[in-house]
């Protein structure tokens, strides 16, 4: 076990090493679910299914039974996104954070314990769907703190992006475009402008001795790459839907043309 896993779960390597195979360990849970006609296991976050999927693959490779693992895998329903949207939170919050604002604390032990997490998730779900959470001062404070943190992180990211995009001189045409976007207070298009220019800036700085480059467009998934001509060959060239060669001094013109094309 990794140190993080030991700290997170409170389990020891000796306990894991002496434990039964996961398929056997889940047998009792499967029997319990079938006995009480339980069809879904609610979880918080997309952690359990990928872990179980990896476990299933390991059992398949070893050609050993994995029916119980598969049963649990198919029963899992991640409700984090649904409940987070119901709370009008812009991103996920941990069970422990939310449980505290709804006055739940484990009677013993800590979180990442199956029983404690189940009780906490029940408390959270019940509060969100049966009470007026906007009247909960602790919840609203948590929400405001999270919104503030997100806004600060976004501002820092935009400032970093801006600095990198502006690290190579603008042409008068680029300056005009950028100033118009700022004047229109069009944050999305301003960020699109900066992100696209950063692709050019990074490519040119990573290959300072190179003069010949390509702008390449791909459709699956939709993306744009800027790369030295020496690296634009083979499959990279074959699968591109459009590409254009350009010299280093011409990158501003190619960038502006590509930006215009994207916005029409």
Tab-separated table of C-alpha atoms in Angstrom:
chain	number	residue	atom	x	y	z
A	1	UNK	CA	0.000	0.000	0.000
A	2	UNK	CA	1.119	3.551	-0.638
A	3	UNK	CA	1.597	5.897	2.292
A	4	UNK	CA	-1.324	8.010	1.074
A	5	UNK	CA	-3.596	4.956	1.047
A	6	UNK	CA	-2.503	3.927	4.540
A	7	UNK	CA	-3.128	7.439	5.877
A	8	UNK	CA	-6.453	7.711	4.076
A	9	UNK	CA	-7.923	4.397	5.196
A	10	UNK	CA	-6.105	3.651	8.442
A	11	UNK	CA	-5.386	0.147	7.116
A	12	UNK	CA	-2.014	-1.528	7.396
A	13	UNK	CA	-0.105	-3.548	4.840
A	14	UNK	CA	-0.363	-6.590	7.112
A	15	UNK	CA	-4.181	-6.320	7.122
A	16	UNK	CA	-4.284	-6.093	3.342
A	17	UNK	CA	-1.786	-8.912	2.821
A	18	UNK	CA	-3.754	-11.282	5.071
A	19	UNK	CA	-7.184	-10.333	3.722
A	20	UNK	CA	-9.193	-12.550	1.340
A	21	UNK	CA	-9.383	-11.868	-2.391
A	22	UNK	CA	-11.637	-8.914	-3.208
A	23	UNK	CA	-14.147	-11.087	-5.043
A	24	UNK	CA	-14.495	-13.259	-1.954
A	25	UNK	CA	-14.527	-10.234	0.370
A	26	UNK	CA	-17.510	-8.794	-1.543
A	27	UNK	CA	-19.503	-12.014	-1.414
A	28	UNK	CA	-21.223	-11.057	1.859
A	29	UNK	CA	-22.161	-7.598	0.518
A	30	UNK	CA	-23.662	-9.100	-2.633
A	31	UNK	CA	-25.672	-11.581	-0.578
A	32	UNK	CA	-26.917	-8.769	1.670
A	33	UNK	CA	-27.980	-6.667	-1.306
A	34	UNK	CA	-29.818	-9.545	-2.920
A	35	UNK	CA	-31.532	-10.482	0.353
A	36	UNK	CA	-32.914	-6.948	0.795
A	37	UNK	CA	-33.435	-6.359	-2.940
A	38	UNK	CA	-30.946	-3.471	-2.988
A	39	UNK	CA	-30.103	-2.490	-6.549
A	40	UNK	CA	-27.955	0.626	-6.122
A	41	UNK	CA	-25.009	1.734	-4.042
A	42	UNK	CA	-24.694	5.506	-3.816
A	43	UNK	CA	-21.176	6.958	-3.764
A	44	UNK	CA	-19.641	10.436	-3.741
A	45	UNK	CA	-17.184	10.946	-6.584
A	46	UNK	CA	-15.859	8.894	-9.454
A	47	UNK	CA	-13.321	6.880	-7.492
A	48	UNK	CA	-14.971	3.541	-6.782
A	49	UNK	CA	-15.932	2.431	-10.288
A	50	UNK	CA	-12.491	2.983	-11.864
A	51	UNK	CA	-10.888	1.092	-8.964
A	52	UNK	CA	-13.307	-1.799	-9.323
A	53	UNK	CA	-12.889	-1.779	-13.115
A	54	UNK	CA	-9.144	-2.174	-12.650
A	55	UNK	CA	-9.745	-4.984	-10.166
A	56	UNK	CA	-12.041	-6.760	-12.633
A	57	UNK	CA	-9.374	-6.515	-15.343
A	58	UNK	CA	-6.773	-7.987	-12.998
A	59	UNK	CA	-9.071	-10.916	-12.208
A	60	UNK	CA	-9.762	-11.459	-15.906
A	61	UNK	CA	-6.054	-11.561	-16.700
A	62	UNK	CA	-5.551	-14.169	-13.992
A	63	UNK	CA	-8.667	-16.020	-15.163
A	64	UNK	CA	-10.137	-16.097	-11.648
A	65	UNK	CA	-13.757	-15.425	-10.566
A	66	UNK	CA	-14.866	-11.790	-10.397
A	67	UNK	CA	-18.673	-12.004	-10.450
A	68	UNK	CA	-19.115	-10.314	-7.079
A	69	UNK	CA	-16.860	-7.417	-8.048
A	70	UNK	CA	-18.783	-7.043	-11.294
A	71	UNK	CA	-22.109	-7.033	-9.422
A	72	UNK	CA	-20.951	-4.213	-7.142
A	73	UNK	CA	-19.447	-2.301	-10.079
A	74	UNK	CA	-22.796	-2.341	-11.914
A	75	UNK	CA	-24.649	-1.279	-8.749
A	76	UNK	CA	-22.676	1.908	-8.128
A	77	UNK	CA	-24.361	5.262	-8.723
A	78	UNK	CA	-22.215	8.374	-8.264
A	79	UNK	CA	-24.535	11.122	-6.981
A	80	UNK	CA	-21.894	13.791	-6.455
A	81	UNK	CA	-22.677	15.795	-9.615
A	82	UNK	CA	-26.440	15.610	-9.042
A	83	UNK	CA	-26.281	16.743	-5.414
A	84	UNK	CA	-23.647	19.392	-6.127
A	85	UNK	CA	-25.889	20.844	-8.845
A	86	UNK	CA	-28.853	20.770	-6.460
A	87	UNK	CA	-26.804	22.806	-3.968
A	88	UNK	CA	-25.786	25.163	-6.828
A	89	UNK	CA	-22.152	24.667	-5.997
A	90	UNK	CA	-19.746	25.340	-8.872
A	91	UNK	CA	-17.653	22.267	-8.113
A	92	UNK	CA	-17.531	19.199	-5.911
A	93	UNK	CA	-17.004	19.478	-2.161
A	94	UNK	CA	-15.772	16.640	0.036
A	95	UNK	CA	-18.137	14.593	2.173
A	96	UNK	CA	-16.319	15.690	5.320
A	97	UNK	CA	-16.759	19.399	4.479
A	98	UNK	CA	-20.453	19.032	3.732
A	99	UNK	CA	-21.159	16.705	6.650
A	100	UNK	CA	-19.812	19.309	9.051
A	101	UNK	CA	-22.185	22.023	7.835
A	102	UNK	CA	-25.101	19.624	8.288
A	103	UNK	CA	-23.966	18.792	11.828
A	104	UNK	CA	-22.742	15.265	11.229
A	105	UNK	CA	-19.611	13.983	12.950
A	106	UNK	CA	-18.544	10.324	13.196
A	107	UNK	CA	-19.224	8.747	16.578
A	108	UNK	CA	-15.862	7.043	16.338
A	109	UNK	CA	-12.986	7.011	13.902
A	110	UNK	CA	-12.836	9.374	10.955
A	111	UNK	CA	-14.002	9.704	7.383
A	112	UNK	CA	-12.960	7.223	4.674
A	113	UNK	CA	-14.505	4.651	6.955
A	114	UNK	CA	-17.354	2.871	5.132
A	115	UNK	CA	-19.974	3.279	7.870
A	116	UNK	CA	-19.046	6.882	8.667
A	117	UNK	CA	-19.050	7.886	5.021
A	118	UNK	CA	-22.402	6.157	4.454
A	119	UNK	CA	-23.980	7.967	7.408
A	120	UNK	CA	-22.477	11.272	6.265
A	121	UNK	CA	-23.731	10.809	2.709
A	122	UNK	CA	-27.214	9.988	4.016
A	123	UNK	CA	-27.151	13.136	6.167
A	124	UNK	CA	-26.045	15.314	3.246
A	125	UNK	CA	-28.565	13.861	0.794
A	126	UNK	CA	-31.429	14.168	3.281
A	127	UNK	CA	-30.553	17.788	4.129
A	128	UNK	CA	-30.257	18.836	0.487
A	129	UNK	CA	-33.581	17.314	-0.558
A	130	UNK	CA	-35.722	17.896	2.557
A	131	UNK	CA	-34.556	21.214	4.032
A	132	UNK	CA	-33.982	24.792	2.927
A	133	UNK	CA	-30.189	24.766	2.714
A	134	UNK	CA	-30.133	28.477	1.870
A	135	UNK	CA	-31.220	29.078	5.476
A	136	UNK	CA	-28.245	27.090	6.735
A	137	UNK	CA	-25.632	29.710	7.672
A	138	UNK	CA	-22.764	27.224	7.802
A	139	UNK	CA	-23.611	25.893	4.352
A	140	UNK	CA	-23.904	29.366	2.844
A	141	UNK	CA	-20.571	30.336	4.375
A	142	UNK	CA	-18.952	27.236	2.885
A	143	UNK	CA	-20.502	28.067	-0.481
A	144	UNK	CA	-19.221	31.656	-0.416
A	145	UNK	CA	-15.750	30.509	0.612
A	146	UNK	CA	-15.685	28.034	-2.242
A	147	UNK	CA	-16.911	30.614	-4.770
A	148	UNK	CA	-14.246	33.053	-3.583
A	149	UNK	CA	-11.528	30.417	-3.838
A	150	UNK	CA	-12.619	29.488	-7.361
A	151	UNK	CA	-12.697	33.128	-8.443
A	152	UNK	CA	-9.202	33.699	-7.058
A	153	UNK	CA	-7.856	30.570	-8.749
A	154	UNK	CA	-9.467	31.580	-12.047
A	155	UNK	CA	-8.022	35.082	-11.830
A	156	UNK	CA	-4.553	33.683	-11.144
A	157	UNK	CA	-4.850	31.296	-14.098
A	158	UNK	CA	-5.985	34.071	-16.431
A	159	UNK	CA	-3.155	36.340	-15.304
A	160	UNK	CA	-0.611	33.591	-15.900
A	161	UNK	CA	-2.109	32.890	-19.318
A	162	UNK	CA	-2.085	36.581	-20.176
A	163	UNK	CA	1.564	36.964	-19.205
A	164	UNK	CA	2.580	33.982	-21.328
A	165	UNK	CA	0.515	35.081	-24.324
A	166	UNK	CA	1.982	38.584	-24.196
A	167	UNK	CA	5.574	37.381	-23.804
A	168	UNK	CA	6.113	37.828	-27.567
A	169	UNK	CA	5.355	41.241	-29.136
A	170	UNK	CA	1.911	42.000	-30.552
A	171	UNK	CA	1.408	43.398	-34.016
A	172	UNK	CA	-0.861	46.457	-34.353
A	173	UNK	CA	-3.628	44.195	-35.685
A	174	UNK	CA	-3.350	41.899	-32.667
A	175	UNK	CA	-3.427	44.880	-30.332
A	176	UNK	CA	-6.602	46.107	-32.021
A	177	UNK	CA	-8.292	42.731	-31.682
A	178	UNK	CA	-7.321	42.330	-28.059
A	179	UNK	CA	-8.310	45.844	-27.039
A	180	UNK	CA	-11.702	45.422	-28.733
A	181	UNK	CA	-12.345	42.214	-26.787
A	182	UNK	CA	-11.443	43.857	-23.496
A	183	UNK	CA	-13.564	46.896	-24.299
A	184	UNK	CA	-16.542	44.643	-25.087
A	185	UNK	CA	-15.986	42.857	-21.773
A	186	UNK	CA	-16.151	39.554	-23.657
A	187	UNK	CA	-14.293	37.352	-21.216
A	188	UNK	CA	-14.750	34.112	-23.149
A	189	UNK	CA	-13.442	35.458	-26.428
A	190	UNK	CA	-10.588	37.213	-24.628
A	191	UNK	CA	-9.551	33.890	-23.061
A	192	UNK	CA	-9.919	32.094	-26.400
A	193	UNK	CA	-7.643	34.729	-27.934
A	194	UNK	CA	-5.016	34.273	-25.226
A	195	UNK	CA	-5.177	30.447	-25.267
A	196	UNK	CA	-4.712	30.285	-29.009
A	197	UNK	CA	-1.812	32.729	-28.961
A	198	UNK	CA	-0.157	30.739	-26.175
A	199	UNK	CA	-0.071	27.706	-28.496
A	200	UNK	CA	2.046	29.724	-30.928
A	201	UNK	CA	4.211	31.274	-28.218
A	202	UNK	CA	5.002	27.924	-26.612
A	203	UNK	CA	5.876	26.280	-29.913
A	204	UNK	CA	8.228	29.099	-30.895
A	205	UNK	CA	9.935	29.197	-27.503
A	206	UNK	CA	10.370	25.442	-27.300
A	207	UNK	CA	12.174	25.442	-30.640
A	208	UNK	CA	14.212	28.668	-30.607
A	209	UNK	CA	16.495	27.564	-33.446
A	210	UNK	CA	13.630	26.550	-35.744
A	211	UNK	CA	12.244	28.827	-38.416
A	212	UNK	CA	9.682	26.530	-40.084
A	213	UNK	CA	6.424	25.584	-38.328
A	214	UNK	CA	3.001	24.140	-39.015
A	215	UNK	CA	-0.429	25.029	-37.726
A	216	UNK	CA	-2.499	21.830	-37.727
A	217	UNK	CA	-6.205	21.307	-37.052
A	218	UNK	CA	-7.738	18.020	-35.893
A	219	UNK	CA	-11.388	17.018	-35.623
A	220	UNK	CA	-11.385	14.001	-33.277
A	221	UNK	CA	-11.201	15.461	-30.733
A	222	UNK	CA	-11.369	19.064	-32.042
A	223	UNK	CA	-8.029	20.729	-31.334
A	224	UNK	CA	-5.270	22.849	-32.787
A	225	UNK	CA	-1.550	22.218	-32.619
A	226	UNK	CA	1.419	24.398	-33.472
A	227	UNK	CA	4.622	22.448	-33.979
A	228	UNK	CA	7.977	22.550	-35.763
A	229	UNK	CA	7.959	21.327	-39.348
A	230	UNK	CA	10.392	18.541	-38.400
A	231	UNK	CA	7.788	17.065	-36.050
A	232	UNK	CA	4.830	17.399	-38.398
A	233	UNK	CA	5.047	14.147	-40.284
A	234	UNK	CA	3.660	10.629	-40.326
A	235	UNK	CA	0.358	10.188	-38.503
A	236	UNK	CA	0.382	13.784	-37.221
A	237	UNK	CA	0.154	15.049	-40.799
A	238	UNK	CA	-2.102	12.247	-42.055
A	239	UNK	CA	-4.933	12.658	-39.512
A	240	UNK	CA	-5.017	16.468	-39.541
A	241	UNK	CA	-8.075	17.968	-41.197
A	242	UNK	CA	-6.188	21.108	-42.206
A	243	UNK	CA	-2.613	22.321	-41.918
A	244	UNK	CA	-0.661	25.370	-42.894
A	245	UNK	CA	3.074	25.946	-43.056
A	246	UNK	CA	4.481	29.239	-41.811
A	247	UNK	CA	7.780	30.924	-41.006
A	248	UNK	CA	8.599	32.190	-37.534
A	249	UNK	CA	8.275	35.898	-38.461
A	250	UNK	CA	4.782	35.218	-39.867
A	251	UNK	CA	3.268	33.638	-36.776
A	252	UNK	CA	1.275	36.773	-35.850
A	253	UNK	CA	-0.505	36.792	-39.200
A	254	UNK	CA	-1.267	33.053	-39.070
A	255	UNK	CA	-2.525	33.379	-35.508
A	256	UNK	CA	-4.914	36.234	-36.354
A	257	UNK	CA	-6.251	34.397	-39.419
A	258	UNK	CA	-6.869	31.274	-37.354
A	259	UNK	CA	-8.599	33.273	-34.632
A	260	UNK	CA	-10.864	34.961	-37.177
A	261	UNK	CA	-11.724	31.596	-38.707
A	262	UNK	CA	-12.664	30.136	-35.334
A	263	UNK	CA	-15.014	33.033	-34.605
A	264	UNK	CA	-16.953	32.751	-37.869
